[in-house]
């Protein structure tokens, strides 16, 4: 059987490191940082980590809202979506994740786009 994306992203600790980096990059990305000005950073990191762990085949259960509900009424624009995806790709690179896994993550994020942009 193929190794799950969860394992190839470094398991729970690897994904927690990636999620922490994603949130830190969002908070300094000039296109989207204002969106996170009021965030409870550690709670957001925990939620993003469990979302990634559950979505990549890991054991953790994600108990947060679905992506449409989480981004409802934010009116997120295409350029903000691209900025967020850039941060995710950067965080993967920073954690030594290879191109094949980055492509898989990109595909998952692309499929979530209709639930996040303009909802
Ligand atoms: C496919 C792309 C995306 C995914 C998978 C994603 C994932 C998530 C997750 C898991 C949460 C936490 C939900 C919760 O626990 O309440 C969240 C919250 C949030 N997301 Fe996204 N997101 C995406 C794109 C974006 C974009 C493009 C923006 C806009 C720049 C954005 C802005 C936010 C904000 C402002 C929050 C709430 C933060 C807070 O509660 O402090 N997201 N997102």
Short mmCIF file of N, CA and C and ligand atoms in Angstrom, two decimals:
data_model
loop_
_atom_site.label_atom_id
_atom_site.label_comp_id
_atom_site.label_asym_id
_atom_site.label_seq_id
_atom_site.Cartn_x
_atom_site.Cartn_y
_atom_site.Cartn_z
N UNK A 1 0.84 -1.20 0.00
CA UNK A 1 0.00 0.00 0.00
C UNK A 1 0.88 1.25 0.00
N UNK A 2 0.44 2.27 -0.70
CA UNK A 2 1.21 3.52 -0.75
C UNK A 2 1.28 4.15 0.64
N UNK A 3 2.37 4.86 0.88
CA UNK A 3 2.48 5.61 2.13
C UNK A 3 1.52 6.80 2.06
N UNK A 4 0.78 7.03 3.15
CA UNK A 4 -0.22 8.11 3.12
C UNK A 4 0.47 9.48 3.06
N UNK A 5 -0.28 10.45 2.55
CA UNK A 5 0.23 11.83 2.52
C UNK A 5 0.60 12.27 3.93
N UNK A 6 -0.22 11.86 4.91
CA UNK A 6 0.07 12.17 6.33
C UNK A 6 1.49 11.77 6.70
N UNK A 7 1.86 10.55 6.37
CA UNK A 7 3.21 10.08 6.72
C UNK A 7 4.28 10.84 5.94
N UNK A 8 3.99 11.10 4.65
CA UNK A 8 5.00 11.79 3.82
C UNK A 8 5.17 13.25 4.19
N UNK A 9 4.19 13.82 4.92
CA UNK A 9 4.33 15.20 5.42
C UNK A 9 5.02 15.23 6.78
N UNK A 10 5.41 14.06 7.28
CA UNK A 10 6.15 14.01 8.54
C UNK A 10 5.32 13.63 9.74
N UNK A 11 4.13 13.05 9.49
CA UNK A 11 3.29 12.62 10.62
C UNK A 11 2.78 13.81 11.42
N UNK A 12 2.30 13.51 12.62
CA UNK A 12 1.67 14.58 13.42
C UNK A 12 2.62 15.73 13.70
N UNK A 13 3.86 15.44 14.12
CA UNK A 13 4.77 16.54 14.45
C UNK A 13 5.15 17.33 13.22
N UNK A 14 5.40 16.62 12.11
CA UNK A 14 5.75 17.31 10.87
C UNK A 14 4.63 18.25 10.44
N UNK A 15 3.40 17.79 10.52
CA UNK A 15 2.28 18.62 10.08
C UNK A 15 2.04 19.77 11.06
N UNK A 16 2.26 19.53 12.35
CA UNK A 16 2.14 20.66 13.31
C UNK A 16 3.16 21.74 12.98
N UNK A 17 4.39 21.33 12.63
CA UNK A 17 5.41 22.32 12.26
C UNK A 17 4.98 23.10 11.01
N UNK A 18 4.43 22.38 10.03
CA UNK A 18 3.99 23.03 8.79
C UNK A 18 2.85 24.01 9.09
N UNK A 19 1.86 23.56 9.88
CA UNK A 19 0.70 24.41 10.20
C UNK A 19 1.15 25.66 10.95
N UNK A 20 2.07 25.52 11.91
CA UNK A 20 2.59 26.68 12.63
C UNK A 20 3.21 27.68 11.66
N UNK A 21 3.99 27.14 10.71
CA UNK A 21 4.65 28.02 9.74
C UNK A 21 3.64 28.71 8.83
N UNK A 22 2.59 27.96 8.43
CA UNK A 22 1.56 28.56 7.57
C UNK A 22 0.94 29.77 8.26
N UNK A 23 0.55 29.60 9.52
CA UNK A 23 -0.11 30.69 10.25
C UNK A 23 0.88 31.85 10.44
N UNK A 24 2.14 31.54 10.77
CA UNK A 24 3.14 32.61 10.95
C UNK A 24 3.35 33.38 9.64
N UNK A 25 3.39 32.65 8.51
CA UNK A 25 3.57 33.33 7.21
C UNK A 25 2.35 34.18 6.87
N UNK A 26 1.14 33.67 7.15
CA UNK A 26 -0.07 34.47 6.90
C UNK A 26 -0.01 35.79 7.67
N UNK A 27 0.52 35.71 8.89
CA UNK A 27 0.50 36.90 9.75
C UNK A 27 1.51 37.97 9.32
N UNK A 28 2.43 37.61 8.41
CA UNK A 28 3.35 38.64 7.88
C UNK A 28 3.19 38.82 6.37
N UNK A 29 2.24 38.15 5.78
CA UNK A 29 2.00 38.30 4.34
C UNK A 29 1.15 39.56 4.12
N UNK A 30 1.70 40.58 3.45
CA UNK A 30 0.99 41.86 3.36
C UNK A 30 -0.38 41.76 2.69
N UNK A 31 -0.59 40.76 1.85
CA UNK A 31 -1.89 40.64 1.16
C UNK A 31 -2.99 40.21 2.13
N UNK A 32 -2.65 39.40 3.13
CA UNK A 32 -3.69 38.79 3.98
C UNK A 32 -3.49 38.99 5.48
N UNK A 33 -2.39 39.61 5.90
CA UNK A 33 -2.10 39.67 7.34
C UNK A 33 -3.24 40.32 8.14
N UNK A 34 -3.89 41.34 7.56
CA UNK A 34 -4.95 42.04 8.30
C UNK A 34 -6.08 41.10 8.69
N UNK A 35 -6.30 40.07 7.88
CA UNK A 35 -7.37 39.10 8.17
C UNK A 35 -7.14 38.37 9.50
N UNK A 36 -5.87 38.31 9.92
CA UNK A 36 -5.51 37.51 11.10
C UNK A 36 -5.12 38.38 12.30
N UNK A 37 -5.38 39.68 12.19
CA UNK A 37 -4.95 40.62 13.24
C UNK A 37 -5.58 40.30 14.59
N UNK A 38 -6.81 39.81 14.57
CA UNK A 38 -7.52 39.54 15.84
C UNK A 38 -7.47 38.06 16.23
N UNK A 39 -6.73 37.26 15.48
CA UNK A 39 -6.77 35.81 15.71
C UNK A 39 -6.14 35.40 17.03
N UNK A 40 -6.71 34.37 17.64
CA UNK A 40 -6.06 33.64 18.73
C UNK A 40 -5.08 32.69 18.03
N UNK A 41 -3.80 33.08 17.99
CA UNK A 41 -2.82 32.41 17.14
C UNK A 41 -2.67 30.93 17.50
N UNK A 42 -2.57 30.61 18.79
CA UNK A 42 -2.35 29.20 19.12
C UNK A 42 -3.59 28.36 18.82
N UNK A 43 -4.78 28.92 19.01
CA UNK A 43 -6.00 28.18 18.67
C UNK A 43 -6.09 27.96 17.16
N UNK A 44 -5.71 28.99 16.38
CA UNK A 44 -5.76 28.85 14.92
C UNK A 44 -4.75 27.81 14.44
N UNK A 45 -3.55 27.82 15.03
CA UNK A 45 -2.54 26.82 14.65
C UNK A 45 -3.03 25.41 14.95
N UNK A 46 -3.67 25.25 16.10
CA UNK A 46 -4.21 23.93 16.47
C UNK A 46 -5.28 23.48 15.48
N UNK A 47 -6.17 24.42 15.12
CA UNK A 47 -7.24 24.06 14.20
C UNK A 47 -6.71 23.73 12.81
N UNK A 48 -5.76 24.55 12.31
CA UNK A 48 -5.18 24.29 10.99
C UNK A 48 -4.42 22.96 11.01
N UNK A 49 -3.71 22.69 12.10
CA UNK A 49 -2.95 21.42 12.20
C UNK A 49 -3.90 20.22 12.16
N UNK A 50 -4.97 20.26 12.95
CA UNK A 50 -5.85 19.09 12.97
C UNK A 50 -6.59 18.93 11.64
N UNK A 51 -6.88 20.08 10.98
CA UNK A 51 -7.50 20.00 9.64
C UNK A 51 -6.56 19.29 8.67
N UNK A 52 -5.27 19.67 8.68
CA UNK A 52 -4.28 19.04 7.80
C UNK A 52 -4.09 17.57 8.15
N UNK A 53 -4.01 17.27 9.45
CA UNK A 53 -3.77 15.88 9.87
C UNK A 53 -4.94 15.00 9.42
N UNK A 54 -6.16 15.45 9.72
CA UNK A 54 -7.33 14.66 9.33
C UNK A 54 -7.43 14.53 7.80
N UNK A 55 -7.14 15.64 7.09
CA UNK A 55 -7.32 15.66 5.64
C UNK A 55 -6.25 14.91 4.88
N UNK A 56 -5.14 14.59 5.53
CA UNK A 56 -4.06 13.88 4.83
C UNK A 56 -4.00 12.41 5.21
N UNK A 57 -4.99 11.95 5.99
CA UNK A 57 -5.03 10.53 6.31
C UNK A 57 -4.49 10.19 7.68
N UNK A 58 -4.33 11.19 8.52
CA UNK A 58 -3.82 10.96 9.87
C UNK A 58 -4.91 10.58 10.85
N UNK A 59 -4.52 10.30 12.10
CA UNK A 59 -5.48 9.78 13.08
C UNK A 59 -6.35 10.84 13.74
N UNK A 60 -5.92 12.10 13.71
CA UNK A 60 -6.63 13.13 14.45
C UNK A 60 -7.99 13.42 13.82
N UNK A 61 -8.96 13.74 14.65
CA UNK A 61 -10.29 14.13 14.15
C UNK A 61 -10.37 15.65 14.17
N UNK A 62 -10.77 16.23 13.02
CA UNK A 62 -10.95 17.68 12.93
C UNK A 62 -12.37 18.01 13.38
N UNK A 63 -12.48 18.85 14.41
CA UNK A 63 -13.81 19.13 14.97
C UNK A 63 -14.27 20.56 14.64
N UNK A 64 -13.47 21.29 13.85
CA UNK A 64 -13.83 22.67 13.51
C UNK A 64 -14.90 22.73 12.43
N UNK A 65 -15.24 23.94 12.03
CA UNK A 65 -16.27 24.12 11.01
C UNK A 65 -15.78 23.66 9.63
N UNK A 66 -16.71 23.29 8.73
CA UNK A 66 -16.31 22.98 7.36
C UNK A 66 -15.80 24.28 6.72
N UNK A 67 -15.10 24.13 5.58
CA UNK A 67 -14.39 25.28 5.01
C UNK A 67 -15.33 26.39 4.54
N UNK A 68 -16.51 26.03 4.05
CA UNK A 68 -17.46 27.07 3.62
C UNK A 68 -17.94 27.87 4.84
N UNK A 69 -18.27 27.17 5.92
CA UNK A 69 -18.72 27.87 7.13
C UNK A 69 -17.59 28.72 7.72
N UNK A 70 -16.37 28.17 7.71
CA UNK A 70 -15.24 28.88 8.34
C UNK A 70 -14.94 30.20 7.63
N UNK A 71 -15.24 30.27 6.31
CA UNK A 71 -14.86 31.46 5.53
C UNK A 71 -16.08 32.25 5.05
N UNK A 72 -17.26 31.89 5.55
CA UNK A 72 -18.51 32.53 5.16
C UNK A 72 -18.48 34.02 5.48
N UNK A 73 -18.96 34.82 4.56
CA UNK A 73 -19.10 36.28 4.72
C UNK A 73 -17.77 37.03 4.79
N UNK A 74 -16.64 36.34 4.55
CA UNK A 74 -15.35 37.05 4.55
C UNK A 74 -15.08 37.71 3.20
N UNK A 75 -15.82 37.30 2.16
CA UNK A 75 -15.59 37.84 0.81
C UNK A 75 -14.13 37.77 0.40
N UNK A 76 -13.54 36.62 0.57
CA UNK A 76 -12.14 36.42 0.21
C UNK A 76 -11.99 36.48 -1.31
N UNK A 77 -10.99 37.27 -1.76
CA UNK A 77 -10.76 37.47 -3.19
C UNK A 77 -9.72 36.47 -3.72
N UNK A 78 -9.67 36.36 -5.07
CA UNK A 78 -8.73 35.44 -5.70
C UNK A 78 -7.28 35.71 -5.31
N UNK A 79 -6.91 37.00 -5.27
CA UNK A 79 -5.50 37.28 -4.95
C UNK A 79 -5.17 36.90 -3.50
N UNK A 80 -6.16 36.94 -2.63
CA UNK A 80 -5.93 36.51 -1.24
C UNK A 80 -5.78 34.99 -1.18
N UNK A 81 -6.61 34.31 -1.95
CA UNK A 81 -6.50 32.85 -2.03
C UNK A 81 -5.10 32.46 -2.53
N UNK A 82 -4.63 33.14 -3.59
CA UNK A 82 -3.30 32.82 -4.13
C UNK A 82 -2.22 33.11 -3.09
N UNK A 83 -2.37 34.20 -2.35
CA UNK A 83 -1.38 34.55 -1.32
C UNK A 83 -1.33 33.46 -0.24
N UNK A 84 -2.51 32.96 0.15
CA UNK A 84 -2.57 31.92 1.17
C UNK A 84 -1.92 30.63 0.66
N UNK A 85 -2.21 30.27 -0.60
CA UNK A 85 -1.62 29.06 -1.17
C UNK A 85 -0.10 29.21 -1.28
N UNK A 86 0.37 30.41 -1.67
CA UNK A 86 1.83 30.65 -1.70
C UNK A 86 2.45 30.37 -0.34
N UNK A 87 1.77 30.82 0.72
CA UNK A 87 2.30 30.59 2.08
C UNK A 87 2.36 29.09 2.39
N UNK A 88 1.34 28.35 1.98
CA UNK A 88 1.33 26.91 2.24
C UNK A 88 2.49 26.24 1.50
N UNK A 89 2.69 26.62 0.22
CA UNK A 89 3.79 26.02 -0.56
C UNK A 89 5.14 26.38 0.07
N UNK A 90 5.25 27.64 0.55
CA UNK A 90 6.50 28.07 1.20
C UNK A 90 6.75 27.28 2.48
N UNK A 91 5.68 27.09 3.27
CA UNK A 91 5.83 26.34 4.53
C UNK A 91 6.25 24.89 4.25
N UNK A 92 5.70 24.30 3.19
CA UNK A 92 6.09 22.93 2.84
C UNK A 92 7.57 22.90 2.46
N UNK A 93 8.00 23.84 1.63
CA UNK A 93 9.43 23.89 1.25
C UNK A 93 10.31 24.07 2.47
N UNK A 94 9.92 24.99 3.35
CA UNK A 94 10.73 25.27 4.55
C UNK A 94 10.89 24.03 5.43
N UNK A 95 9.92 23.11 5.33
CA UNK A 95 9.97 21.90 6.15
C UNK A 95 10.50 20.70 5.36
N UNK A 96 11.12 20.97 4.21
CA UNK A 96 11.80 19.92 3.47
C UNK A 96 10.89 18.97 2.71
N UNK A 97 9.65 19.41 2.46
CA UNK A 97 8.70 18.56 1.72
C UNK A 97 8.98 18.67 0.22
N UNK A 98 8.92 17.55 -0.47
CA UNK A 98 9.28 17.50 -1.89
C UNK A 98 8.15 17.90 -2.82
N UNK A 99 8.50 18.01 -4.11
CA UNK A 99 7.56 18.50 -5.11
C UNK A 99 6.33 17.61 -5.29
N UNK A 100 6.48 16.29 -5.16
CA UNK A 100 5.33 15.40 -5.36
C UNK A 100 4.27 15.67 -4.29
N UNK A 101 4.71 15.81 -3.05
CA UNK A 101 3.76 16.08 -1.95
C UNK A 101 3.18 17.49 -2.09
N UNK A 102 4.01 18.44 -2.51
CA UNK A 102 3.50 19.81 -2.70
C UNK A 102 2.40 19.81 -3.76
N UNK A 103 2.59 19.03 -4.82
CA UNK A 103 1.56 18.95 -5.86
C UNK A 103 0.27 18.35 -5.31
N UNK A 104 0.38 17.35 -4.45
CA UNK A 104 -0.83 16.75 -3.85
C UNK A 104 -1.57 17.74 -2.97
N UNK A 105 -0.80 18.49 -2.17
CA UNK A 105 -1.42 19.49 -1.30
C UNK A 105 -2.08 20.58 -2.14
N UNK A 106 -1.39 21.00 -3.20
CA UNK A 106 -1.93 22.03 -4.08
C UNK A 106 -3.27 21.58 -4.68
N UNK A 107 -3.33 20.33 -5.07
CA UNK A 107 -4.57 19.78 -5.65
C UNK A 107 -5.71 19.82 -4.63
N UNK A 108 -5.40 19.45 -3.39
CA UNK A 108 -6.42 19.48 -2.33
C UNK A 108 -6.90 20.92 -2.12
N UNK A 109 -5.96 21.83 -2.04
CA UNK A 109 -6.33 23.25 -1.82
C UNK A 109 -7.12 23.79 -2.99
N UNK A 110 -6.75 23.40 -4.19
CA UNK A 110 -7.48 23.89 -5.37
C UNK A 110 -8.93 23.42 -5.30
N UNK A 111 -9.13 22.20 -4.86
CA UNK A 111 -10.49 21.67 -4.75
C UNK A 111 -11.31 22.37 -3.66
N UNK A 112 -10.63 22.95 -2.68
CA UNK A 112 -11.34 23.66 -1.61
C UNK A 112 -11.66 25.11 -2.00
N UNK A 113 -11.08 25.57 -3.12
CA UNK A 113 -11.23 26.98 -3.51
C UNK A 113 -12.69 27.45 -3.56
N UNK A 114 -13.62 26.67 -4.14
CA UNK A 114 -15.01 27.16 -4.21
C UNK A 114 -15.66 27.35 -2.84
N UNK A 115 -15.12 26.71 -1.81
CA UNK A 115 -15.68 26.87 -0.45
C UNK A 115 -15.07 28.05 0.29
N UNK A 116 -14.03 28.65 -0.29
CA UNK A 116 -13.28 29.68 0.43
C UNK A 116 -13.39 31.04 -0.26
N UNK A 117 -13.32 31.07 -1.58
CA UNK A 117 -13.29 32.34 -2.32
C UNK A 117 -14.70 32.83 -2.60
N UNK A 118 -14.98 34.07 -2.19
CA UNK A 118 -16.23 34.73 -2.54
C UNK A 118 -17.47 34.15 -1.89
N UNK A 119 -17.29 33.46 -0.75
CA UNK A 119 -18.47 32.86 -0.11
C UNK A 119 -19.02 33.75 1.00
C1 LIG B 1 -8.08 26.25 0.63
C2 LIG B 1 -7.65 27.25 1.36
C3 LIG B 1 -7.88 27.39 2.85
C4 LIG B 1 -7.97 26.45 3.83
C5 LIG B 1 -7.83 24.93 3.70
C6 LIG B 1 -8.22 27.16 5.07
C7 LIG B 1 -8.35 26.56 6.32
C8 LIG B 1 -8.77 27.21 7.46
C9 LIG B 1 -9.03 26.57 8.74
C10 LIG B 1 -8.86 25.08 9.04
C11 LIG B 1 -9.43 27.53 9.59
C12 LIG B 1 -9.82 27.35 11.07
C13 LIG B 1 -11.31 27.24 11.19
C14 LIG B 1 -11.77 27.29 12.65
O1 LIG B 1 -11.25 26.53 13.47
O2 LIG B 1 -12.65 28.09 12.96
C15 LIG B 1 -9.43 28.78 8.86
C16 LIG B 1 -9.79 30.01 9.40
C17 LIG B 1 -9.61 31.21 8.77
N1 LIG B 1 -9.20 31.41 7.48
FE1 LIG B 1 -8.76 29.96 6.15
N2 LIG B 1 -8.28 28.50 4.82
C18 LIG B 1 -8.06 28.69 3.47
C19 LIG B 1 -8.00 29.90 2.82
C20 LIG B 1 -8.11 31.13 3.41
C21 LIG B 1 -7.90 32.39 2.73
C22 LIG B 1 -7.54 32.55 1.26
C23 LIG B 1 -8.10 33.37 3.66
C24 LIG B 1 -8.00 34.86 3.47
C25 LIG B 1 -6.92 35.48 3.44
C26 LIG B 1 -8.44 32.72 4.91
C27 LIG B 1 -8.72 33.38 6.09
C28 LIG B 1 -9.11 32.77 7.25
C29 LIG B 1 -9.48 33.49 8.46
C30 LIG B 1 -9.50 35.03 8.62
C31 LIG B 1 -9.81 32.51 9.41
C32 LIG B 1 -10.29 32.76 10.86
C33 LIG B 1 -9.10 32.98 11.72
C34 LIG B 1 -9.48 33.06 13.19
O3 LIG B 1 -10.46 32.43 13.61
O4 LIG B 1 -8.78 33.74 13.92
N3 LIG B 1 -8.43 31.36 4.73
N4 LIG B 1 -9.03 28.56 7.59
#
